[in-house]
Amino acid sequence: MWEEKLKIYDQLVAKCHRFKRKGKTVPYTSANGYMFSLLNKNGEIGIRFSKEVQEKYIKEFNSSIYRSHNAVMKGYVLIPDDMLHDLDNVANYLNEGYDYVMDLEPK
């Protein structure tokens, strides 16, 4: 199952040309010193947004906050599996997460 989700995550990131996937055992994307997406050990994808957008998307996606290794990931939204059938749509959200961290003060 995790390997299948890794393939989906790689396909998702490949649709976005401004950044690349990083991490061997914990795949993620980062820019400007901040991670903005992650594939956890449970095969769940999370994307980071501002607090206001996070709350909006949790409702809109009928989802929840995102956890990785039993830690709540600040600003992240769990991307439901049913959304992964339209990676072009999810890529728009991933690009939005990239834009969000690029607007933050660099680390």
mmCIF file of C-alpha atoms in Angstrom:
data_model
loop_
_atom_site.group_PDB
_atom_site.id
_atom_site.type_symbol
_atom_site.label_atom_id
_atom_site.label_comp_id
_atom_site.label_asym_id
_atom_site.label_seq_id
_atom_site.Cartn_x
_atom_site.Cartn_y
_atom_site.Cartn_z
ATOM 1 C CA MET A 1 0.000 0.000 0.000
ATOM 2 C CA TRP A 2 2.751 2.486 0.932
ATOM 3 C CA GLU A 3 4.569 1.830 -2.338
ATOM 4 C CA GLU A 4 1.363 2.568 -4.283
ATOM 5 C CA LYS A 5 0.909 5.846 -2.393
ATOM 6 C CA LEU A 6 4.562 6.719 -3.050
ATOM 7 C CA LYS A 7 3.934 6.306 -6.784
ATOM 8 C CA ILE A 8 0.858 8.551 -6.537
ATOM 9 C CA TYR A 9 2.819 11.135 -4.521
ATOM 10 C CA ASP A 10 5.631 11.086 -7.087
ATOM 11 C CA GLN A 11 3.105 11.525 -9.915
ATOM 12 C CA LEU A 12 1.538 14.419 -8.029
ATOM 13 C CA VAL A 13 4.846 16.207 -7.435
ATOM 14 C CA ALA A 14 5.889 15.602 -11.062
ATOM 15 C CA LYS A 15 2.879 17.705 -12.170
ATOM 16 C CA CYS A 16 4.412 20.708 -10.392
ATOM 17 C CA HIS A 17 7.453 22.123 -12.151
ATOM 18 C CA ARG A 18 8.688 24.657 -9.587
ATOM 19 C CA PHE A 19 9.963 22.110 -7.043
ATOM 20 C CA LYS A 20 11.058 18.492 -6.698
ATOM 21 C CA ARG A 21 10.398 15.698 -4.254
ATOM 22 C CA LYS A 22 12.985 15.212 -1.512
ATOM 23 C CA GLY A 23 13.602 12.540 1.095
ATOM 24 C CA LYS A 24 14.325 8.858 0.650
ATOM 25 C CA THR A 25 12.498 7.266 3.580
ATOM 26 C CA VAL A 26 10.115 10.168 4.307
ATOM 27 C CA PRO A 27 9.148 11.768 0.979
ATOM 28 C CA TYR A 28 8.414 15.488 1.182
ATOM 29 C CA THR A 29 8.599 18.798 -0.652
ATOM 30 C CA SER A 30 10.112 21.968 0.738
ATOM 31 C CA ALA A 31 10.947 25.498 -0.329
ATOM 32 C CA ASN A 32 12.146 28.658 1.378
ATOM 33 C CA GLY A 33 13.244 26.543 4.368
ATOM 34 C CA TYR A 34 9.777 25.045 4.999
ATOM 35 C CA MET A 35 8.224 21.682 4.212
ATOM 36 C CA PHE A 36 4.865 22.020 2.493
ATOM 37 C CA SER A 37 3.886 18.450 1.656
ATOM 38 C CA LEU A 38 4.633 15.071 3.100
ATOM 39 C CA LEU A 39 3.879 11.382 2.635
ATOM 40 C CA ASN A 40 3.751 9.772 6.081
ATOM 41 C CA LYS A 41 4.445 6.149 7.019
ATOM 42 C CA ASN A 42 0.698 5.402 6.764
ATOM 43 C CA GLY A 43 0.701 6.430 3.102
ATOM 44 C CA GLU A 44 -1.243 9.634 3.788
ATOM 45 C CA ILE A 45 -0.503 12.848 1.908
ATOM 46 C CA GLY A 46 -0.609 16.171 3.698
ATOM 47 C CA ILE A 47 -0.294 19.667 2.234
ATOM 48 C CA ARG A 48 0.498 22.802 4.234
ATOM 49 C CA PHE A 49 -1.566 25.982 4.081
ATOM 50 C CA SER A 50 -2.149 29.063 6.220
ATOM 51 C CA LYS A 51 -4.289 28.518 9.333
ATOM 52 C CA GLU A 52 -7.338 30.133 7.694
ATOM 53 C CA VAL A 53 -6.994 28.099 4.507
ATOM 54 C CA GLN A 54 -6.347 24.932 6.522
ATOM 55 C CA GLU A 55 -9.658 25.349 8.352
ATOM 56 C CA LYS A 56 -11.480 26.070 5.083
ATOM 57 C CA TYR A 57 -10.048 23.021 3.294
ATOM 58 C CA ILE A 58 -10.653 20.654 6.218
ATOM 59 C CA LYS A 59 -14.352 21.484 5.871
ATOM 60 C CA GLU A 60 -14.342 21.585 2.065
ATOM 61 C CA PHE A 61 -12.494 18.262 1.703
ATOM 62 C CA ASN A 62 -14.438 16.661 4.591
ATOM 63 C CA SER A 63 -11.002 15.885 5.995
ATOM 64 C CA SER A 64 -8.942 16.525 9.119
ATOM 65 C CA ILE A 65 -5.670 17.881 10.363
ATOM 66 C CA TYR A 66 -2.657 15.890 9.194
ATOM 67 C CA ARG A 67 -0.520 13.768 11.478
ATOM 68 C CA SER A 68 2.870 12.229 10.860
ATOM 69 C CA HIS A 69 4.607 9.959 13.369
ATOM 70 C CA ASN A 70 1.829 10.770 15.907
ATOM 71 C CA ALA A 71 2.574 14.500 15.684
ATOM 72 C CA VAL A 72 0.056 17.088 14.510
ATOM 73 C CA MET A 73 1.582 18.881 11.540
ATOM 74 C CA LYS A 74 0.866 22.598 11.938
ATOM 75 C CA GLY A 75 -1.085 23.997 8.995
ATOM 76 C CA TYR A 76 -1.326 20.677 7.143
ATOM 77 C CA VAL A 77 -4.514 19.162 5.725
ATOM 78 C CA LEU A 78 -4.949 15.430 5.171
ATOM 79 C CA ILE A 79 -5.712 14.891 1.480
ATOM 80 C CA PRO A 80 -8.497 12.281 1.338
ATOM 81 C CA ASP A 81 -7.910 9.225 -0.848
ATOM 82 C CA ASP A 82 -10.975 10.015 -2.968
ATOM 83 C CA MET A 83 -9.265 13.229 -4.124
ATOM 84 C CA LEU A 84 -6.274 11.269 -5.460
ATOM 85 C CA HIS A 85 -8.257 10.185 -8.511
ATOM 86 C CA ASP A 86 -7.789 13.714 -9.901
ATOM 87 C CA LEU A 87 -4.102 14.521 -9.467
ATOM 88 C CA ASP A 88 -4.363 17.617 -11.665
ATOM 89 C CA ASN A 89 -6.771 19.077 -9.110
ATOM 90 C CA VAL A 90 -4.592 18.066 -6.142
ATOM 91 C CA ALA A 91 -1.566 19.554 -7.936
ATOM 92 C CA ASN A 92 -3.337 22.917 -7.783
ATOM 93 C CA TYR A 93 -3.486 22.574 -3.991
ATOM 94 C CA LEU A 94 0.155 21.480 -3.850
ATOM 95 C CA ASN A 95 1.137 24.564 -5.853
ATOM 96 C CA GLU A 96 -0.931 26.643 -3.430
ATOM 97 C CA GLY A 97 1.057 25.132 -0.545
ATOM 98 C CA TYR A 98 4.282 26.056 -2.347
ATOM 99 C CA ASP A 99 3.074 29.633 -2.846
ATOM 100 C CA TYR A 100 2.175 29.818 0.845
ATOM 101 C CA VAL A 101 5.653 28.872 2.107
ATOM 102 C CA MET A 102 7.301 31.130 -0.478
ATOM 103 C CA ASP A 103 5.401 34.059 1.092
ATOM 104 C CA LEU A 104 6.778 33.249 4.557
ATOM 105 C CA GLU A 105 9.953 34.796 5.958
ATOM 106 C CA PRO A 106 12.817 32.565 4.700
ATOM 107 C CA LYS A 107 14.338 30.164 7.250
#
